[in-house]
PDB file of C-alpha atoms in Angstrom:
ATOM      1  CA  UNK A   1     285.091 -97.251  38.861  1.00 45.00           C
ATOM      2  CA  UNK A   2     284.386 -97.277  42.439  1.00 50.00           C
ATOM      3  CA  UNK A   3     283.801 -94.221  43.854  1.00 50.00           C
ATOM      4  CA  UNK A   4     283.116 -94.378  47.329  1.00 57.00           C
ATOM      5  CA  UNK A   5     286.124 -94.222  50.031  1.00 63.00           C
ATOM      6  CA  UNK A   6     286.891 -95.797  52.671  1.00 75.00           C
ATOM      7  CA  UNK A   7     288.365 -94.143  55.723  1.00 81.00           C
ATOM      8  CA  UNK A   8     292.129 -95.465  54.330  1.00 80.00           C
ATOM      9  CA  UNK A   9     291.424 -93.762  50.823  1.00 78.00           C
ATOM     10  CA  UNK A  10     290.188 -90.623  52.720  1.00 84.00           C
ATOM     11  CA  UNK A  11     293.495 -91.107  54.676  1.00 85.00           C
ATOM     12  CA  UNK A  12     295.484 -91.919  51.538  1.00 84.00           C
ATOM     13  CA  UNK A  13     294.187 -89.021  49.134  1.00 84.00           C
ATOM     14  CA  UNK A  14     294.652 -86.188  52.058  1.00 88.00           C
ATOM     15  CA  UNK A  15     298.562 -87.219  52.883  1.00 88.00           C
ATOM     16  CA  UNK A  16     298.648 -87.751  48.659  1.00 86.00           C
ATOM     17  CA  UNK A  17     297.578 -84.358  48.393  1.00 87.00           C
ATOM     18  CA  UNK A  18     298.726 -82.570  51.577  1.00 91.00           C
ATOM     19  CA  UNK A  19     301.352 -80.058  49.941  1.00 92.00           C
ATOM     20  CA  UNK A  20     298.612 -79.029  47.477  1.00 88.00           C
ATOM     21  CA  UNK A  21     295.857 -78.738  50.177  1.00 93.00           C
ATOM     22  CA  UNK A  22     298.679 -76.779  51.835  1.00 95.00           C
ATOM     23  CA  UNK A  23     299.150 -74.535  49.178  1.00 94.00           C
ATOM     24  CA  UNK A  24     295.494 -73.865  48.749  1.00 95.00           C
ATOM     25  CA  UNK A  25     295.488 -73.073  52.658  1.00 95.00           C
ATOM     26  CA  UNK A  26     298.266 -70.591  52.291  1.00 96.00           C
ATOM     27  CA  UNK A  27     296.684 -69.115  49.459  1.00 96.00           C
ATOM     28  CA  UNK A  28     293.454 -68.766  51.358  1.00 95.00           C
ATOM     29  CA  UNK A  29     295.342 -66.504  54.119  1.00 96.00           C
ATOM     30  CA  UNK A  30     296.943 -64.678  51.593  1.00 96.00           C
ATOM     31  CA  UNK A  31     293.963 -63.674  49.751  1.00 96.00           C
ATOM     32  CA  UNK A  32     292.330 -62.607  53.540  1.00 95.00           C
ATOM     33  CA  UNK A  33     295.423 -60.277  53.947  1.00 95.00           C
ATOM     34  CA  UNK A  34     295.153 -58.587  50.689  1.00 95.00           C
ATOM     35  CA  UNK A  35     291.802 -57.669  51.477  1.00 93.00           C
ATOM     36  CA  UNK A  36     292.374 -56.891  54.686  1.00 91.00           C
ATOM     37  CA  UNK A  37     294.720 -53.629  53.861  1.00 90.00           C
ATOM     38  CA  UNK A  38     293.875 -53.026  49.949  1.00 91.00           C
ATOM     39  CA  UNK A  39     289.932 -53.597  49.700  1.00 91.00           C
ATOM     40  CA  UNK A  40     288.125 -53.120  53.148  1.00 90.00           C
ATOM     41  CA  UNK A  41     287.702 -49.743  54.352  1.00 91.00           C
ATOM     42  CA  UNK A  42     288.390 -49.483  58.124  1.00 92.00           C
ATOM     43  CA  UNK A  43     285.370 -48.484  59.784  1.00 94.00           C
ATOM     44  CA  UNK A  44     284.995 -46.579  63.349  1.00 93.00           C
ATOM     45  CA  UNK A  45     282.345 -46.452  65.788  1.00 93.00           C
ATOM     46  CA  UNK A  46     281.484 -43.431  68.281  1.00 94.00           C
ATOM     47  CA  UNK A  47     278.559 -43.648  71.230  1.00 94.00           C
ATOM     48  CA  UNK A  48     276.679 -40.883  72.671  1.00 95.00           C
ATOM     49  CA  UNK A  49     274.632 -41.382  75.498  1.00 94.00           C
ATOM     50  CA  UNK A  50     271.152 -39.578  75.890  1.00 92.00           C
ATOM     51  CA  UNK A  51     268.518 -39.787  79.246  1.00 88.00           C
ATOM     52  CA  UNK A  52     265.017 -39.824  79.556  1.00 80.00           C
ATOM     53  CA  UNK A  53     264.346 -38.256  83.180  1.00 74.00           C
ATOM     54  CA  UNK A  54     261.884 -37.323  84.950  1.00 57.00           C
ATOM     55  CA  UNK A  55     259.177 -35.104  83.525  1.00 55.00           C
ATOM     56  CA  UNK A  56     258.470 -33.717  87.090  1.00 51.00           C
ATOM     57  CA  UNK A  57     260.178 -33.777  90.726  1.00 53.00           C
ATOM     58  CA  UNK A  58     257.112 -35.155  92.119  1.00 51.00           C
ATOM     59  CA  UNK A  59     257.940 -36.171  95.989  1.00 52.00           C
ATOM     60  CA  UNK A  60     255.499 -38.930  95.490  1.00 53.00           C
ATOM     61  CA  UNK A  61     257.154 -42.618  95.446  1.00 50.00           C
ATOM     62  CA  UNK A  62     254.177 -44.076  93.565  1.00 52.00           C
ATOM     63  CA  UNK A  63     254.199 -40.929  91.663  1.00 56.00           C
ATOM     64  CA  UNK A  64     257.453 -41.079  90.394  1.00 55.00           C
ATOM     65  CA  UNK A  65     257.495 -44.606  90.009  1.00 60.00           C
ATOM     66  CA  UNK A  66     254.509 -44.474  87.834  1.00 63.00           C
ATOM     67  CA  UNK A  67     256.942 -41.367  85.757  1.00 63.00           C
ATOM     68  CA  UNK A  68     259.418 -43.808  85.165  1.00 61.00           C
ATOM     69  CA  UNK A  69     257.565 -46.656  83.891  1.00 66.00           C
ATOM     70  CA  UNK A  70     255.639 -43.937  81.583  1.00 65.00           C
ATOM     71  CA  UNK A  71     259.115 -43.005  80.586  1.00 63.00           C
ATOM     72  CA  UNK A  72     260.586 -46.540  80.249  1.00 68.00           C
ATOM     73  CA  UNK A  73     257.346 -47.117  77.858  1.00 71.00           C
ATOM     74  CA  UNK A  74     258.346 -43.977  75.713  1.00 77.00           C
ATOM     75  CA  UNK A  75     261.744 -45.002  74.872  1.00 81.00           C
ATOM     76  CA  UNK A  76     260.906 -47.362  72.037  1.00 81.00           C
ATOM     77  CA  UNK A  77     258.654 -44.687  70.744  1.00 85.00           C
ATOM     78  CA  UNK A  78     262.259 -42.047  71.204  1.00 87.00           C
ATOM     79  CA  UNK A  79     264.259 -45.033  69.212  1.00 87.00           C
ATOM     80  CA  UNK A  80     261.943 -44.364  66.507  1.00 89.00           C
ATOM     81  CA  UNK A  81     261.964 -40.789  66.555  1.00 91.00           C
ATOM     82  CA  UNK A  82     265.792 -40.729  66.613  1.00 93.00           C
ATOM     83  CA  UNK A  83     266.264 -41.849  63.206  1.00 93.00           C
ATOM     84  CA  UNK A  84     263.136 -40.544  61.739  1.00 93.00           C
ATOM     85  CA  UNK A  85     263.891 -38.268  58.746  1.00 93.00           C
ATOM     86  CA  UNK A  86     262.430 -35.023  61.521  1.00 93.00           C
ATOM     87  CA  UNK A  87     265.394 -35.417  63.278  1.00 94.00           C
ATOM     88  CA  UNK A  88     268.234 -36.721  61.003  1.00 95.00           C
ATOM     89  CA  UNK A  89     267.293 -33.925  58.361  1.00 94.00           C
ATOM     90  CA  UNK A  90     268.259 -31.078  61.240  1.00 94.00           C
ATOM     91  CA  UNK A  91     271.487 -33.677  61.405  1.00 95.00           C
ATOM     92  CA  UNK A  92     272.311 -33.002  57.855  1.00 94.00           C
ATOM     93  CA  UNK A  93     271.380 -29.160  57.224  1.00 92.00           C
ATOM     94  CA  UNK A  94     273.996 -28.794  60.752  1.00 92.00           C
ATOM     95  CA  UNK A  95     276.599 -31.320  58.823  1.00 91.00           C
ATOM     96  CA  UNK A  96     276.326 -28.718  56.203  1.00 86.00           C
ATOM     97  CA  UNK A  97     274.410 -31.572  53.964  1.00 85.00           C
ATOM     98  CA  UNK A  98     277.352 -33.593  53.784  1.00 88.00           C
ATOM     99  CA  UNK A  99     275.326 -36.272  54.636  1.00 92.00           C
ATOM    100  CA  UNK A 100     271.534 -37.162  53.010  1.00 92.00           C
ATOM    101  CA  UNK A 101     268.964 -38.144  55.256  1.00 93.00           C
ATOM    102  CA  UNK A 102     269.169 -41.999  53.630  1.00 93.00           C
ATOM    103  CA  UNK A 103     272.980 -42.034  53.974  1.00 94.00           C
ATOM    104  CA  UNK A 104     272.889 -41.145  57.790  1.00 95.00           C
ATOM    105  CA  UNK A 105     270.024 -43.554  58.527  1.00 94.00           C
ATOM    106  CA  UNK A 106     271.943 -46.077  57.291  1.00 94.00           C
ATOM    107  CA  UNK A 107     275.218 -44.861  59.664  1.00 95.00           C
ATOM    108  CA  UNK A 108     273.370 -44.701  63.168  1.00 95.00           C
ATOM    109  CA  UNK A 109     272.233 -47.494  65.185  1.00 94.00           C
ATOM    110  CA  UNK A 110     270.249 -46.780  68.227  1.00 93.00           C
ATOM    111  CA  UNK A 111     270.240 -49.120  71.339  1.00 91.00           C
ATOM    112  CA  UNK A 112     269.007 -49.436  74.968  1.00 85.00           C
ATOM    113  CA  UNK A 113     269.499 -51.628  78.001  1.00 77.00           C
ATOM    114  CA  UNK A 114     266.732 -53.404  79.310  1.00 76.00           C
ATOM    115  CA  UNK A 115     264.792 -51.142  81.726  1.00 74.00           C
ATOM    116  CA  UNK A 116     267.095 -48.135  81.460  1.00 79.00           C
ATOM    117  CA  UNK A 117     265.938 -44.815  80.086  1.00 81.00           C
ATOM    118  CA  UNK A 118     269.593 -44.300  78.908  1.00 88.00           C
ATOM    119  CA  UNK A 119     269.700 -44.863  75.281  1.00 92.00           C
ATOM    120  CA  UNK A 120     273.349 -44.876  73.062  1.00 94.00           C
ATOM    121  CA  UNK A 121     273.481 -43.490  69.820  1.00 95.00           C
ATOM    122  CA  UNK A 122     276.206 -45.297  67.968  1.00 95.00           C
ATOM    123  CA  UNK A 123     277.331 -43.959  64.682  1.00 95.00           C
ATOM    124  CA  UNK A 124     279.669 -45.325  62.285  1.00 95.00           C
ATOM    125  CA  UNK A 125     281.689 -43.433  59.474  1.00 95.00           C
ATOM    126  CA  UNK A 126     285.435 -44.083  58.147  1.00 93.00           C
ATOM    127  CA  UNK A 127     286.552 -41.433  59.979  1.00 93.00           C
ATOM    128  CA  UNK A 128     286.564 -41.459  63.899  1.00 93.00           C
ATOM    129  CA  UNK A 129     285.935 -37.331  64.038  1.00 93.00           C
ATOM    130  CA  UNK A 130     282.780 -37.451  61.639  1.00 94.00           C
ATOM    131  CA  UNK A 131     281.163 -40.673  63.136  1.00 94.00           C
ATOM    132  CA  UNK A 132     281.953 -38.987  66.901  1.00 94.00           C
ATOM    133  CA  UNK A 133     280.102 -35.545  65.269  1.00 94.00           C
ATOM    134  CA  UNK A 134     277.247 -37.667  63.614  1.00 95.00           C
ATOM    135  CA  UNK A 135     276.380 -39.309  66.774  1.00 95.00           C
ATOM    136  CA  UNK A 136     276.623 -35.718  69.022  1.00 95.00           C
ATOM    137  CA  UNK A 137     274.692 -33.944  66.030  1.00 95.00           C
ATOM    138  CA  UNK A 138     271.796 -36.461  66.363  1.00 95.00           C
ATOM    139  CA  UNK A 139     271.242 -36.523  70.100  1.00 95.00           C
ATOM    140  CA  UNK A 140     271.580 -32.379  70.168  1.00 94.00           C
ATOM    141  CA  UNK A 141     269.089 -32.535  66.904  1.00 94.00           C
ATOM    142  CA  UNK A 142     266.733 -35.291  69.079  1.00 94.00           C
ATOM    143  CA  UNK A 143     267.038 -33.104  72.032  1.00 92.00           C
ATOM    144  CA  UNK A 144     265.995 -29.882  69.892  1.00 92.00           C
ATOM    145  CA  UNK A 145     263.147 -31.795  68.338  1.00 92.00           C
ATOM    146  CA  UNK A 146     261.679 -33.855  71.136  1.00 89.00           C
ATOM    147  CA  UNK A 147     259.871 -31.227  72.981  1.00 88.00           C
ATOM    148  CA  UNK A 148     257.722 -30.163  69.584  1.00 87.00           C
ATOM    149  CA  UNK A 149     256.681 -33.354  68.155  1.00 86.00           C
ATOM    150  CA  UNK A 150     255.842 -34.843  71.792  1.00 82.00           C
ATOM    151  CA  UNK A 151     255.290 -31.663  73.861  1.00 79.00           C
ATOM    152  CA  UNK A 152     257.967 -32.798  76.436  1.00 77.00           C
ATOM    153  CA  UNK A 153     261.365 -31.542  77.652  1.00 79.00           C
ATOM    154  CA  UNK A 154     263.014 -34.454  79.143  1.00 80.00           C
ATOM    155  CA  UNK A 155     265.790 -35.456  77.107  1.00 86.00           C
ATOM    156  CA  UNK A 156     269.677 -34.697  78.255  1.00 89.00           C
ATOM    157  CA  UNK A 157     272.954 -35.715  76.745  1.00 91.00           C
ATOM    158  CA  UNK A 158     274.792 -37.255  79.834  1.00 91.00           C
ATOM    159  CA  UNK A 159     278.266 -38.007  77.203  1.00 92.00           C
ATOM    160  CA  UNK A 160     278.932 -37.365  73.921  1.00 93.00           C
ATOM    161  CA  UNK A 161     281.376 -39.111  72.122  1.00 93.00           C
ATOM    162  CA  UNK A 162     285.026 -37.980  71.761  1.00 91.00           C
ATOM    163  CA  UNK A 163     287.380 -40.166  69.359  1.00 86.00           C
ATOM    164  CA  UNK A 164     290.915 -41.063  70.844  1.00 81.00           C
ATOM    165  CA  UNK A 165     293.795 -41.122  68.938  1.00 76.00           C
ATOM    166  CA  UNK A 166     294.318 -44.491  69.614  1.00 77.00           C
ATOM    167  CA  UNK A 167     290.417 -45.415  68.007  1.00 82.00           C
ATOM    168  CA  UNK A 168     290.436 -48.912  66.886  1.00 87.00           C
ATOM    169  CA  UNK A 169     288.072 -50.074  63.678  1.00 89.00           C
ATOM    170  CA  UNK A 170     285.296 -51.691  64.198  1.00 90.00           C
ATOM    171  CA  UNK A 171     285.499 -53.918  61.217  1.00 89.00           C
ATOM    172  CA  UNK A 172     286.910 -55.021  59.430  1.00 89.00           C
ATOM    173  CA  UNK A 173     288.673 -57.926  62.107  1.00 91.00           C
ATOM    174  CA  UNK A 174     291.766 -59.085  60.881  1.00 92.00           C
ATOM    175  CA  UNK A 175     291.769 -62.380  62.838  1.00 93.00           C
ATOM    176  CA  UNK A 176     288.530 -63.629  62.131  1.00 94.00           C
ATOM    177  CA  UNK A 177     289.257 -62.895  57.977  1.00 95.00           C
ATOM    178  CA  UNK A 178     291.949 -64.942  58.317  1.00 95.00           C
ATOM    179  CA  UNK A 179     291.106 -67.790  59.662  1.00 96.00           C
ATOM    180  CA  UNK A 180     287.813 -67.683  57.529  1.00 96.00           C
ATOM    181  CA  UNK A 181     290.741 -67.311  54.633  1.00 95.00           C
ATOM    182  CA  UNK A 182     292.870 -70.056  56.162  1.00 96.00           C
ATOM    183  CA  UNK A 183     289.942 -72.839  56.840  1.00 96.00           C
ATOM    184  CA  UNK A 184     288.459 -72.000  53.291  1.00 95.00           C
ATOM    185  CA  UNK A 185     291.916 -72.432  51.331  1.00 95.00           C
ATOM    186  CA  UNK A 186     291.949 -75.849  53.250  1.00 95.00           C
ATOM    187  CA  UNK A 187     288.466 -76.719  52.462  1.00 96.00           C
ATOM    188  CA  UNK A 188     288.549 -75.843  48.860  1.00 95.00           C
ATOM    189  CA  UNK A 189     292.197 -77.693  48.901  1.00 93.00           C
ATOM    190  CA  UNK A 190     290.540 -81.146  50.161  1.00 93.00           C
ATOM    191  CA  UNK A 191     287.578 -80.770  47.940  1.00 93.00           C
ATOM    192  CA  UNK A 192     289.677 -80.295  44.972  1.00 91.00           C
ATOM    193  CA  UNK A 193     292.324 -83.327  46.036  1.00 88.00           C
ATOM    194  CA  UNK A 194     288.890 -85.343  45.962  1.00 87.00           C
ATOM    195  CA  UNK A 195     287.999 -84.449  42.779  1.00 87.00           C
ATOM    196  CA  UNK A 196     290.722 -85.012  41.116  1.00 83.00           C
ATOM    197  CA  UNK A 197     290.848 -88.652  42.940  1.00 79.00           C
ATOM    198  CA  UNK A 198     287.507 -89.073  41.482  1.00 79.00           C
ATOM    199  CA  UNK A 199     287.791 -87.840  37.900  1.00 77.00           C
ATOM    200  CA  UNK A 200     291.259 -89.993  37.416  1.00 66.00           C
ATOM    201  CA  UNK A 201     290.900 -92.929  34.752  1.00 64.00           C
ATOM    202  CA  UNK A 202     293.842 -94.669  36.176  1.00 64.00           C
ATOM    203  CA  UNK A 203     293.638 -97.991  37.586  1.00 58.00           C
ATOM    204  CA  UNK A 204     294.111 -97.896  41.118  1.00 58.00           C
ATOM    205  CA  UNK A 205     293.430-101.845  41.815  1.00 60.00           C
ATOM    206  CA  UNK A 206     292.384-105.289  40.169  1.00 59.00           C
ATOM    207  CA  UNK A 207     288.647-105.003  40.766  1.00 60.00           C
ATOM    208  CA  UNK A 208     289.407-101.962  38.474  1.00 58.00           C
ATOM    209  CA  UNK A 209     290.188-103.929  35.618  1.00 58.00           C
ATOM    210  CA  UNK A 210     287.780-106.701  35.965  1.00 59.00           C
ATOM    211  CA  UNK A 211     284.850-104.147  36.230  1.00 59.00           C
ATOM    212  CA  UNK A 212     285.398-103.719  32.322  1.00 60.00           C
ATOM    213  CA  UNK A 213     285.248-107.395  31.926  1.00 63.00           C
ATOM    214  CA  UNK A 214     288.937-107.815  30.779  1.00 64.00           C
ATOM    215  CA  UNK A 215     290.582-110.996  32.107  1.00 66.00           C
ATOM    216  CA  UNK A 216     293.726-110.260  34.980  1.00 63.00           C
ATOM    217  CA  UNK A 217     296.535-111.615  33.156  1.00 64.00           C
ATOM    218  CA  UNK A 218     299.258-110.265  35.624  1.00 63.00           C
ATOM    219  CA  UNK A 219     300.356-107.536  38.012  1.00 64.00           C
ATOM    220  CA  UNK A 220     303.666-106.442  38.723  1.00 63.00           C
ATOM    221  CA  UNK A 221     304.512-105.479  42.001  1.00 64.00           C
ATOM    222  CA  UNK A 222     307.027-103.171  43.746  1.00 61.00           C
ATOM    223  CA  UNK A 223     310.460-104.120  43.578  1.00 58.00           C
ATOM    224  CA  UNK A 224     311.045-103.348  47.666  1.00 61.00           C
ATOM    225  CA  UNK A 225     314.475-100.711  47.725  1.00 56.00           C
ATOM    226  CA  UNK A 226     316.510-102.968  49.573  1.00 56.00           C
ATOM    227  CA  UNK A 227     316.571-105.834  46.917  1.00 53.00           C
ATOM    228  CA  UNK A 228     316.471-103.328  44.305  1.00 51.00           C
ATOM    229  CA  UNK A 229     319.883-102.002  45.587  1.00 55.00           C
ATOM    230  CA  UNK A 230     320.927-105.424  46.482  1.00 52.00           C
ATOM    231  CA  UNK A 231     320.328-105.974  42.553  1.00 53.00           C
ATOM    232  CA  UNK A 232     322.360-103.013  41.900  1.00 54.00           C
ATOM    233  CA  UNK A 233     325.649-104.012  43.846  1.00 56.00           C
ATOM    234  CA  UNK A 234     324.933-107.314  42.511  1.00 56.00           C
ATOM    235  CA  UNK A 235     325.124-106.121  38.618  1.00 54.00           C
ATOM    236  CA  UNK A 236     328.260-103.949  39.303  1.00 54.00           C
ATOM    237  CA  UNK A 237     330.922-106.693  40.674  1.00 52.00           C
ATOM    238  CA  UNK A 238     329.489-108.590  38.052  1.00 52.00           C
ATOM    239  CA  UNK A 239     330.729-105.967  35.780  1.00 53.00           C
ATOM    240  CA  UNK A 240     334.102-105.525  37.373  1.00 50.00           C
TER     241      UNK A 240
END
């Protein structure tokens, strides 16, 4: 049998099939919800923000300029040092080593704007309070070991991060699972209505028949509804 469609198959099998690709859609968005509130963990984020300043109060423009740019040049080098396991194992002996060194690498993230010696320390727990105390412990444990790996004393905590009671996850997002759910309940629903089209062995049209080299004899069409129930009334006074 043929098997390739033609825009008014495509059109055909998708209205055919539109409760079941329905179905499939619903299903989709149903599976996203369960997900949602039985199998993802809600997960918060807290940001503390650290500065590099000035290592001297040099009245000097060119001086100080030339400070910052030295500073500017260090902070990739501090964005190392901040998760290196120096620092993050004074994190976990002050978390009471609730925490290994491996766990809380994997819970901070450590970012910077583009010519800025502020840098944020974002970490991210289940729990608002601990990722808020993860994120504090590792700038106070960065500022405590700073000045005796790199012999400087620069480094101060301008915020440190404070969960709200009204702290909203991170992840997982709701609306973006469900449409994900919702367009791939649709898709699987048309790709399924397709396959089904194709795997049928019924005989859709004449060419269907004559591919197996069997002579047409005859076709019976559709009896249109109105002569069918002009047929109908027809047979009955007849009967009366």
């Amino acid at each position: 049998m043929d098997t390739l469609f033609s825009m008014k198959d495509v059109f055909a099998i998708l209205k055919k099939s539109s409760l079941w690709i329905l179905s499939f859609a619903i299903g989709g968005v149903a599976i996203a919800i369960v997900a949602i509130y039985f199998f993802l963990t809600p997960l918060f984020s807290m940001n503390t923000q650290i500065l590099v300043s000035q290592t001297s109060q040099n009245e000097n423009a060119i001086s100080q300029n030339a400070e910052v740019q030295a500073n500017l040049q260090l902070v990739n080098t501090y964005r190392v040092l901040i998760k290196s396991p120096r620092v993050l194992s004074e994190v976990e002996k002050n978390m009471s080593e609730d925490y290994s060194v491996s766990e809380l690498t994997k819970k901070i993230e450590v970012s910077t704007e583009q010519d800025s010696q502020v840098i944020n320390i974002t970490a991210t727990d289940k729990n608002p309070d601990v990722a808020a105390e993860i994120a504090n412990e590792t700038a106070k444990a960065f500022q405590k070991v700073t000045p005796k790996v790199m012999k400087v004393d620069n480094i101060n905590i301008l915020a440190e991060a404070k969960p709200a009671a009204d702290s909203t996850p991170v992840s997982p997002k709701p609306a973006l699972i469900i449409i994900i759910g919702l367009l791939g309940g649709t898709l699987l629903g048309v790709l399924i209505a397709f396959m089904r089209n194709l795997l049928s062995n019924k005989f859709k049209e004449d060419k269907d028949v004559e591919k197996l080299g069997v002579p047409m004899l005859g076709s019976i069409g559709k009896l249109p509804i109105q002569k069918a129930d002009y047929a109908k009334g027809r047979s009955k006074k007849h009967e009366k």
